[in-house]
């Protein structure tokens, strides 16, 4: 499957069965919010995923069990008992022989035609892009397919090409060698990515029992080239083209997903929790891969910036080692935790890229300025993964060693960058004046999100935390400048053991 997977971070839909897709070209008749009927149907699907996986008609006769393989191939038994919709309550005698389809029409839908709701694209068994040992989910007939499941067009599969192989820089001094050694020990391995991709594939199949046409994307550090062996997995569930209200719709969708995980996958998914943040997530641990995951709904910008950062990561050989050592340094000094009012990892990555762009002899360009068509915010979602493979390498005249770049990074933010009036912009490849908008007012650190223009460092809202971050930059710069030893600001042995 790896590294040259054709479905890395994307759903297992084979191109033979795709219809032409105009992703992000919205039909005029689609509502921008979920209707009551769509929510009812999603709840119905969530309640009925344990129904025997055969065509339901007339009465519910016992049917042999089927197994779904998950993770390492261990079977998940599907229930052969009566649907949970009917458990724990006595049926009225005059309803004993009423077909389920009739009841479905009566309670949930004005439509009367039968629709297949849980199979979006027919896939031949021999070409199914998913985990080994998986089985085809049998058809579950219902009477109404909600508009929600028709609002995300089929995914047009395209070959996923791994970014070019780049040779790591040669270290000519002790500090640069320490940075390289740390990178080689702690960088995410292909086996780590394979675990996450296998989990994504299986979870997508499970979630499609509730939202049949949804798609699950692997995003963030797992796929952007800046992951470590201990990186969590980030997942984005796309249920429709239009923006989703994160306070209402996204929370409700995630509550259905959380319930599904608790009731159907409790043997494989551990501690699913709904976190009601600005962008709500379901946090959980996959017992098979032992990976922690965060799952959001329709945070489309996260898919776009994943592949923008992936392009930067493989554009120049010094980028990934420098980003990794900065993330490890910030984590060690407790300034890499947005939940505690400090910097998130995404902001740290953007800060490193910005520094490399603003050197007298830049090591990185602005990809969005040089290749606007490849990184357009309006690009169809199924095409964004192609950008990392279409951009040629950047040949910089700057030959600075990794150790000198780390020192320069600390010095830049300790003494040169004007936090009071400037904003970090990777899109512009320079520091730009702060906007006057409310999002930027009274903020201590301003880091521009390259696609939607929001502040990725908005979590730093207390002066005490801001002063702590600035102080750590200054102290680490002085210490590293005098010692020229990475251990003076980051204990290497302990960090390598954590990975």
Coordinates of C-alpha atoms in Angstrom, one line a residue:
X1 CA 0.0 0.0 0.0
X2 CA 2.8 2.4 0.8
X3 CA 4.7 4.5 0.0
X4 CA 3.2 4.7 -3.5
X5 CA -0.4 4.2 -2.5
X6 CA -3.1 5.3 -5.0
X7 CA -5.5 6.0 -2.2
X8 CA -3.4 7.6 0.5
X9 CA -5.6 9.7 2.8
X10 CA -8.5 9.3 0.4
X11 CA -11.5 7.0 0.1
X12 CA -11.3 3.7 -1.7
X13 CA -13.3 4.5 -4.8
X14 CA -12.0 3.0 -8.0
X15 CA -12.0 5.4 -11.1
X16 CA -13.9 2.9 -13.2
X17 CA -17.1 3.6 -11.2
X18 CA -16.8 7.4 -10.8
X19 CA -19.1 9.8 -12.4
X20 CA -17.7 13.2 -13.6
X21 CA -17.3 15.3 -10.5
X22 CA -17.6 19.1 -10.2
X23 CA -16.5 19.3 -6.6
X24 CA -17.3 22.7 -5.0
X25 CA -19.6 23.6 -7.9
X26 CA -22.8 23.7 -5.9
X27 CA -26.2 22.6 -7.2
X28 CA -28.7 25.4 -6.9
X29 CA -31.2 23.4 -5.0
X30 CA -28.9 22.3 -2.1
X31 CA -29.6 23.7 1.3
X32 CA -26.6 25.1 3.1
X33 CA -27.7 23.5 6.4
X34 CA -28.9 20.0 7.3
X35 CA -32.7 19.7 7.1
X36 CA -34.8 18.0 9.8
X37 CA -35.3 15.1 7.5
X38 CA -31.6 14.6 6.9
X39 CA -30.9 14.5 10.6
X40 CA -33.8 12.0 11.2
X41 CA -32.4 9.8 8.4
X42 CA -28.8 9.9 9.8
X43 CA -30.2 9.0 13.3
X44 CA -32.2 6.2 11.7
X45 CA -29.1 4.8 9.9
X46 CA -27.2 5.1 13.2
X47 CA -29.8 3.1 15.1
X48 CA -30.1 0.5 12.4
X49 CA -26.5 -0.3 11.5
X50 CA -26.8 -3.6 13.4
X51 CA -29.6 -4.9 11.3
X52 CA -28.8 -8.1 9.5
X53 CA -26.9 -7.2 6.3
X54 CA -29.3 -8.6 3.8
X55 CA -32.2 -7.3 1.9
X56 CA -34.9 -6.6 4.4
X57 CA -38.4 -7.3 3.3
X58 CA -41.7 -8.3 5.0
X59 CA -40.7 -9.7 8.4
X60 CA -37.4 -10.0 10.2
X61 CA -36.4 -13.6 9.9
X62 CA -33.2 -14.9 11.5
X63 CA -30.2 -14.6 9.1
X64 CA -26.7 -15.9 9.7
X65 CA -24.1 -13.5 11.0
X66 CA -21.4 -11.9 8.8
X67 CA -18.1 -10.5 10.0
X68 CA -16.4 -7.3 9.1
X69 CA -12.6 -7.3 9.5
X70 CA -11.1 -4.3 11.2
X71 CA -7.5 -3.2 11.7
X72 CA -5.5 -6.4 12.0
X73 CA -8.2 -8.5 10.4
X74 CA -10.0 -9.5 13.6
X75 CA -13.7 -10.0 12.8
X76 CA -16.4 -7.7 14.1
X77 CA -19.6 -9.7 14.6
X78 CA -22.8 -8.1 13.3
X79 CA -25.8 -8.8 15.3
X80 CA -28.4 -11.3 14.1
X81 CA -31.0 -10.4 16.6
X82 CA -33.8 -8.0 16.1
X83 CA -32.9 -4.4 15.3
X84 CA -32.2 -2.2 18.4
X85 CA -35.1 -0.1 17.2
X86 CA -37.4 -2.8 18.5
X87 CA -35.5 -4.0 21.5
X88 CA -37.0 -3.6 25.0
X89 CA -40.5 -2.8 23.9
X90 CA -43.5 -5.0 23.0
X91 CA -44.9 -4.8 19.5
X92 CA -48.6 -4.2 18.9
X93 CA -50.2 -7.3 17.6
X94 CA -51.5 -5.6 14.5
X95 CA -48.0 -4.6 13.6
X96 CA -46.4 -8.0 13.7
X97 CA -46.4 -8.5 10.0
X98 CA -46.2 -5.0 8.7
X99 CA -43.1 -4.7 6.4
X100 CA -40.3 -2.5 7.8
X101 CA -40.4 -0.5 4.6
X102 CA -44.0 0.5 5.3
X103 CA -43.1 1.6 8.8
X104 CA -40.2 3.6 7.5
X105 CA -42.5 5.4 5.1
X106 CA -45.0 6.1 7.9
X107 CA -42.6 7.6 10.4
X108 CA -39.7 9.1 8.4
X109 CA -40.3 9.9 4.8
X110 CA -42.8 11.4 2.3
X111 CA -41.0 9.4 -0.4
X112 CA -42.2 5.9 -1.4
X113 CA -39.6 4.7 -3.8
X114 CA -37.0 2.2 -2.4
X115 CA -33.5 3.5 -2.4
X116 CA -30.1 1.8 -1.6
X117 CA -28.6 4.1 1.0
X118 CA -25.4 2.5 2.2
X119 CA -23.6 1.7 -1.0
X120 CA -22.5 4.7 -3.0
X121 CA -20.4 3.2 -5.7
X122 CA -20.4 -0.5 -6.8
X123 CA -17.0 -1.9 -6.4
X124 CA -15.9 -5.4 -7.7
X125 CA -14.5 -7.5 -5.0
X126 CA -11.2 -8.1 -6.7
X127 CA -10.5 -4.3 -7.0
X128 CA -11.7 -3.0 -3.6
X129 CA -9.2 -0.4 -2.3
X130 CA -9.4 -1.2 1.4
X131 CA -7.8 -3.4 4.0
X132 CA -7.1 -7.0 3.3
X133 CA -9.8 -9.4 4.5
X134 CA -12.6 -6.8 4.2
X135 CA -16.0 -7.9 3.0
X136 CA -18.6 -6.1 1.0
X137 CA -21.2 -4.5 3.1
X138 CA -24.5 -6.0 1.9
X139 CA -27.3 -3.6 0.8
X140 CA -29.6 -2.0 3.4
X141 CA -32.8 -0.9 1.7
X142 CA -34.6 2.1 3.1
X143 CA -37.3 4.2 1.6
X144 CA -35.6 7.6 1.5
X145 CA -32.0 8.7 0.9
X146 CA -31.7 12.1 2.5
X147 CA -30.4 15.0 0.6
X148 CA -27.3 15.0 2.7
X149 CA -25.9 11.8 1.2
X150 CA -26.4 13.2 -2.3
X151 CA -24.6 16.5 -1.5
X152 CA -21.0 15.1 -1.8
X153 CA -20.3 14.0 -5.4
X154 CA -18.5 10.7 -6.0
X155 CA -14.7 10.9 -5.6
X156 CA -12.7 10.8 -8.8
X157 CA -9.8 8.6 -8.0
X158 CA -6.4 9.8 -9.3
X159 CA -3.0 8.2 -8.8
X160 CA -1.2 9.4 -5.7
X161 CA 2.4 10.1 -6.4
X162 CA 4.8 10.3 -3.5
X163 CA 6.9 13.5 -3.5
X164 CA 10.3 13.2 -4.9
X165 CA 13.0 11.5 -2.9
X166 CA 15.3 14.2 -1.4
X167 CA 18.7 13.6 0.1
X168 CA 19.2 14.8 3.6
X169 CA 21.7 17.6 4.0
X170 CA 25.3 16.8 5.1
X171 CA 26.2 17.9 8.6
X172 CA 29.5 19.6 8.9
X173 CA 29.3 20.5 12.6
X174 CA 28.2 18.9 15.8
X175 CA 25.0 20.9 16.2
X176 CA 23.8 20.2 12.7
X177 CA 24.6 16.5 13.2
X178 CA 22.5 16.5 16.4
X179 CA 19.6 18.0 14.5
X180 CA 19.9 15.3 11.8
X181 CA 20.2 12.4 14.3
X182 CA 17.1 13.6 16.1
X183 CA 15.2 13.8 12.8
X184 CA 16.2 10.3 11.7
X185 CA 15.2 8.7 15.0
X186 CA 11.9 10.6 15.5
X187 CA 10.5 11.2 12.0
X188 CA 7.3 9.3 11.1
X189 CA 8.0 6.0 9.4
X190 CA 6.1 4.4 6.6
X191 CA 4.8 1.7 9.0
X192 CA 3.3 4.5 11.2
X193 CA 1.5 6.0 8.3
X194 CA 0.3 2.6 7.1
X195 CA -1.4 2.0 10.5
X196 CA -3.2 5.3 10.3
X197 CA -4.3 4.8 6.7
X198 CA -5.6 1.3 7.5
X199 CA -7.6 2.7 10.4
X200 CA -9.0 5.5 8.1
X201 CA -10.1 3.0 5.5
X202 CA -12.0 0.9 8.0
X203 CA -13.5 3.9 9.9
X204 CA -14.7 5.3 6.6
X205 CA -16.6 2.1 5.9
X206 CA -18.2 2.2 9.3
X207 CA -19.2 5.9 9.1
X208 CA -20.7 5.4 5.7
X209 CA -23.3 3.2 7.4
X210 CA -24.6 6.4 8.9
X211 CA -23.6 8.9 6.2
X212 CA -23.4 6.8 3.1
X213 CA -21.8 9.3 0.7
X214 CA -19.4 10.8 3.2
X215 CA -15.6 10.7 2.8
X216 CA -12.9 10.4 5.5
X217 CA -9.6 12.2 4.9
X218 CA -6.3 11.7 6.7
X219 CA -4.9 15.2 7.3
X220 CA -2.4 17.1 9.5
X221 CA 1.1 16.1 10.5
X222 CA 0.5 12.4 9.6
X223 CA 0.3 13.3 5.9
X224 CA 2.0 16.8 5.6
X225 CA 5.6 15.5 6.0
X226 CA 6.2 16.9 9.4
X227 CA 4.9 14.0 11.5
X228 CA 6.9 12.1 14.2
X229 CA 6.6 8.6 15.4
X230 CA 4.4 9.8 18.3
X231 CA 2.1 12.1 16.2
X232 CA -1.6 11.7 16.7
X233 CA -3.8 11.1 13.6
X234 CA -6.1 13.8 12.3
X235 CA -9.2 12.9 10.3
X236 CA -11.6 15.1 8.4
X237 CA -15.1 13.8 7.7
X238 CA -16.6 15.5 4.7
X239 CA -20.4 15.1 4.6
X240 CA -21.3 17.8 2.1
X241 CA -19.9 20.5 -0.1
X242 CA -21.2 23.5 1.7
X243 CA -19.7 24.8 5.0
X244 CA -21.1 23.2 8.1
X245 CA -22.2 25.1 11.2
X246 CA -19.5 24.0 13.6
X247 CA -21.6 24.9 16.7
X248 CA -24.7 23.0 15.7
X249 CA -24.5 20.7 12.7
X250 CA -20.9 19.5 13.3
X251 CA -21.6 18.7 16.9
X252 CA -24.7 16.8 16.1
X253 CA -23.0 14.8 13.3
X254 CA -20.1 14.0 15.6
X255 CA -22.5 13.0 18.4
X256 CA -23.9 10.3 16.0
X257 CA -20.4 9.2 15.1
X258 CA -19.4 9.0 18.8
X259 CA -22.6 7.0 19.5
X260 CA -21.7 4.6 16.6
X261 CA -18.2 4.1 18.0
X262 CA -19.5 3.4 21.5
X263 CA -22.2 0.9 20.5
X264 CA -20.7 -0.8 17.5
X265 CA -16.9 -0.5 17.8
X266 CA -16.4 -0.5 21.6
X267 CA -14.0 -3.5 21.2
X268 CA -11.8 -1.5 18.8
X269 CA -12.3 2.2 19.6
X270 CA -11.3 3.4 23.1
X271 CA -12.6 6.5 24.9
X272 CA -14.5 8.3 22.2
X273 CA -15.1 11.8 23.5
X274 CA -16.9 14.7 21.9
X275 CA -14.9 17.9 22.5
X276 CA -17.0 21.0 22.0
X277 CA -14.3 23.4 20.8
X278 CA -14.5 26.1 18.1
X279 CA -14.0 23.3 15.7
X280 CA -15.5 20.3 17.6
X281 CA -13.9 17.0 17.4
X282 CA -14.3 13.4 18.5
X283 CA -11.1 12.2 20.2
X284 CA -10.6 8.4 20.4
X285 CA -7.9 5.8 20.5
X286 CA -7.7 2.9 18.1
X287 CA -6.9 -0.2 20.1
X288 CA -5.5 -2.0 17.0
X289 CA -2.9 0.6 16.0
X290 CA -2.6 2.2 19.4
X291 CA -2.9 5.6 17.7
X292 CA -4.8 8.6 19.1
X293 CA -7.1 10.3 16.6
X294 CA -9.0 13.6 16.4
X295 CA -11.9 13.6 14.0
X296 CA -13.6 16.8 12.7
X297 CA -16.4 17.5 10.3
X298 CA -16.0 19.5 7.1
X299 CA -12.9 21.4 8.1
X300 CA -12.0 21.6 4.4
X301 CA -9.2 24.1 4.9
X302 CA -7.4 21.4 6.9
X303 CA -7.3 19.2 3.7
X304 CA -5.9 22.0 1.6
X305 CA -3.2 23.1 4.0
X306 CA -2.1 19.5 4.5
X307 CA -1.0 19.3 0.9
X308 CA 0.4 22.9 0.9
X309 CA 2.7 22.0 3.8
X310 CA 3.5 18.6 2.2
X311 CA 4.8 20.5 -0.8
X312 CA 7.0 22.8 1.4
X313 CA 8.2 19.8 3.3
X314 CA 9.7 18.1 0.2
X315 CA 10.8 21.3 -1.6
X316 CA 14.1 21.6 0.2
X317 CA 16.1 19.1 2.2
X318 CA 16.6 21.2 5.4
X319 CA 12.9 22.0 6.0
X320 CA 11.7 18.8 7.7
X321 CA 14.7 18.3 10.1
X322 CA 14.4 22.0 11.2
X323 CA 10.6 21.8 11.7
X324 CA 10.9 18.5 13.7
X325 CA 13.6 19.9 16.1
X326 CA 11.6 23.1 16.7
X327 CA 8.4 21.1 17.5
X328 CA 10.4 18.9 19.9
X329 CA 12.0 21.9 21.5
X330 CA 8.7 23.7 21.9
X331 CA 7.0 20.7 23.4
X332 CA 9.9 20.2 25.9
X333 CA 9.5 23.8 27.1
X334 CA 5.7 23.5 27.3
X335 CA 4.9 26.2 24.7
X336 CA 3.3 23.7 22.2
X337 CA -0.2 23.2 23.6
X338 CA -3.1 25.3 22.3
X339 CA -5.4 23.8 25.0
X340 CA -3.1 25.5 27.6
X341 CA -2.9 28.9 25.8
X342 CA 0.3 28.4 23.9
X343 CA 1.2 27.6 20.3
X344 CA -0.3 24.7 18.3
X345 CA 2.0 22.6 16.1
X346 CA 0.5 24.1 12.9
X347 CA 1.5 27.6 14.0
X348 CA 5.0 26.4 14.8
X349 CA 5.4 24.9 11.3
X350 CA 4.2 28.2 9.7
X351 CA 6.6 30.1 11.8
X352 CA 9.5 28.0 10.6
X353 CA 8.4 28.3 7.0
X354 CA 8.1 32.0 7.4
X355 CA 11.6 32.3 8.8
X356 CA 13.1 30.3 5.9
X357 CA 11.2 32.6 3.5
X358 CA 12.4 35.9 5.0
X359 CA 16.2 35.2 5.1
X360 CA 18.3 37.6 3.1
X361 CA 18.9 34.6 0.7
X362 CA 15.5 32.7 1.0
X363 CA 15.5 29.0 1.4
X364 CA 11.8 28.8 0.5
X365 CA 9.6 30.8 -1.8
X366 CA 5.8 31.5 -1.5
X367 CA 4.2 28.6 -3.3
X368 CA 0.9 30.3 -3.4
X369 CA 2.4 33.3 -5.2
X370 CA 4.6 31.3 -7.6
X371 CA 2.0 28.6 -8.3
X372 CA -1.4 30.2 -7.7
X373 CA -3.3 27.6 -9.8
X374 CA -1.9 24.7 -7.9
X375 CA -2.9 26.1 -4.5
X376 CA -6.1 28.0 -5.3
X377 CA -8.6 28.0 -2.4
X378 CA -11.3 27.2 -5.0
X379 CA -9.5 24.1 -6.4
X380 CA -11.7 21.0 -6.5
X381 CA -11.0 18.9 -3.4
X382 CA -10.2 15.7 -5.4
X383 CA -7.3 17.5 -7.1
X384 CA -5.4 19.0 -4.1
X385 CA -3.3 15.9 -3.6
X386 CA -1.6 16.4 -7.0
X387 CA 0.2 19.7 -6.0
X388 CA 3.1 18.1 -4.1
X389 CA 4.1 16.2 -7.3
X390 CA 3.7 19.0 -9.7
X391 CA 6.1 21.6 -8.1
X392 CA 9.8 21.5 -9.1
X393 CA 12.4 21.6 -6.4
X394 CA 13.5 25.0 -5.1
X395 CA 17.2 25.6 -5.6
X396 CA 18.4 28.1 -3.0
X397 CA 21.7 29.9 -3.0
X398 CA 21.7 29.8 0.8
X399 CA 24.0 27.1 2.0
X400 CA 23.5 27.6 5.8
X401 CA 23.9 24.5 8.0
X402 CA 21.0 23.2 10.0
X403 CA 22.6 24.3 13.3
X404 CA 22.9 27.8 12.0
X405 CA 19.3 27.8 10.8
X406 CA 18.1 26.7 14.2
X407 CA 20.1 29.5 15.9
X408 CA 18.8 32.0 13.4
X409 CA 15.2 30.8 13.9
X410 CA 15.4 31.4 17.7
X411 CA 17.1 34.8 17.2
X412 CA 14.5 36.0 14.7
X413 CA 11.6 35.5 17.0
X414 CA 13.5 36.5 20.1
X415 CA 14.9 39.8 18.8
X416 CA 13.9 40.7 15.3
X417 CA 10.2 40.0 14.7
X418 CA 7.8 42.8 15.8
X419 CA 5.0 41.0 17.6
X420 CA 3.1 44.2 18.3
X421 CA 2.5 45.3 14.7
X422 CA 3.4 42.4 12.4
X423 CA 1.7 39.2 11.3
X424 CA 3.4 36.1 10.0
X425 CA 2.3 35.3 6.5
X426 CA 3.6 32.2 4.6
X427 CA 1.2 33.2 1.8
X428 CA 3.1 36.5 1.2
X429 CA 6.5 35.1 2.3
X430 CA 7.0 38.1 4.5
X431 CA 5.9 39.8 7.7
X432 CA 2.9 42.0 6.9
X433 CA 1.0 44.6 9.0
X434 CA -1.7 43.3 11.3
X435 CA -5.2 43.6 9.9
X436 CA -7.7 45.8 11.8
X437 CA -10.3 43.0 12.1
X438 CA -11.7 41.9 15.4
X439 CA -10.0 38.5 15.1
X440 CA -6.6 40.3 15.2
X441 CA -7.4 42.9 17.8
X442 CA -5.7 42.4 21.2
X443 CA -4.0 39.2 20.0
X444 CA -0.5 38.6 21.2
X445 CA 0.7 36.4 18.3
X446 CA -0.7 36.6 14.8
X447 CA -0.1 33.8 12.3
X448 CA -2.1 33.9 9.1
X449 CA -3.7 30.7 7.9
X450 CA -2.6 30.5 4.2
X451 CA -6.1 29.7 2.8
X452 CA -8.8 31.2 4.9
X453 CA -6.8 34.1 6.5
X454 CA -7.7 33.3 10.1
X455 CA -5.3 33.5 13.0
X456 CA -3.9 30.0 13.8
X457 CA -2.3 31.3 17.0
X458 CA -5.5 32.7 18.5
X459 CA -5.1 30.3 21.5
X460 CA -2.4 32.6 22.9
X461 CA -4.8 35.1 24.5
X462 CA -3.0 35.6 27.9
X463 CA -0.1 38.0 28.3
X464 CA 1.5 35.6 30.8
X465 CA 1.6 32.8 28.2
X466 CA 2.9 35.2 25.5
X467 CA 5.7 36.4 27.8
X468 CA 6.6 32.8 28.6
X469 CA 6.8 32.0 24.8
X470 CA 9.0 35.1 24.1
X471 CA 11.2 34.4 27.1
X472 CA 11.8 30.8 26.0
X473 CA 12.9 31.9 22.5
X474 CA 15.3 34.4 24.1
X475 CA 16.8 32.1 26.7
X476 CA 17.2 29.2 24.3
X477 CA 18.9 31.4 21.7
X478 CA 21.5 32.7 24.2
X479 CA 22.1 29.2 25.6
X480 CA 22.5 27.5 22.2
X481 CA 24.7 30.4 20.9
X482 CA 27.1 29.9 23.7
X483 CA 27.1 26.1 24.0
X484 CA 26.5 25.1 20.3
X485 CA 25.1 21.9 21.7
X486 CA 21.5 20.9 21.2
X487 CA 21.4 19.2 24.7
X488 CA 21.6 22.7 26.2
X489 CA 18.0 23.4 25.1
X490 CA 16.7 19.9 24.5
X491 CA 17.7 16.7 26.2
X492 CA 18.4 14.5 23.2
X493 CA 18.4 11.0 24.8
X494 CA 15.1 11.5 26.6
X495 CA 13.5 13.1 23.5
X496 CA 14.7 10.2 21.2
X497 CA 13.3 7.7 23.6
X498 CA 9.8 9.4 23.5
X499 CA 10.1 9.7 19.7

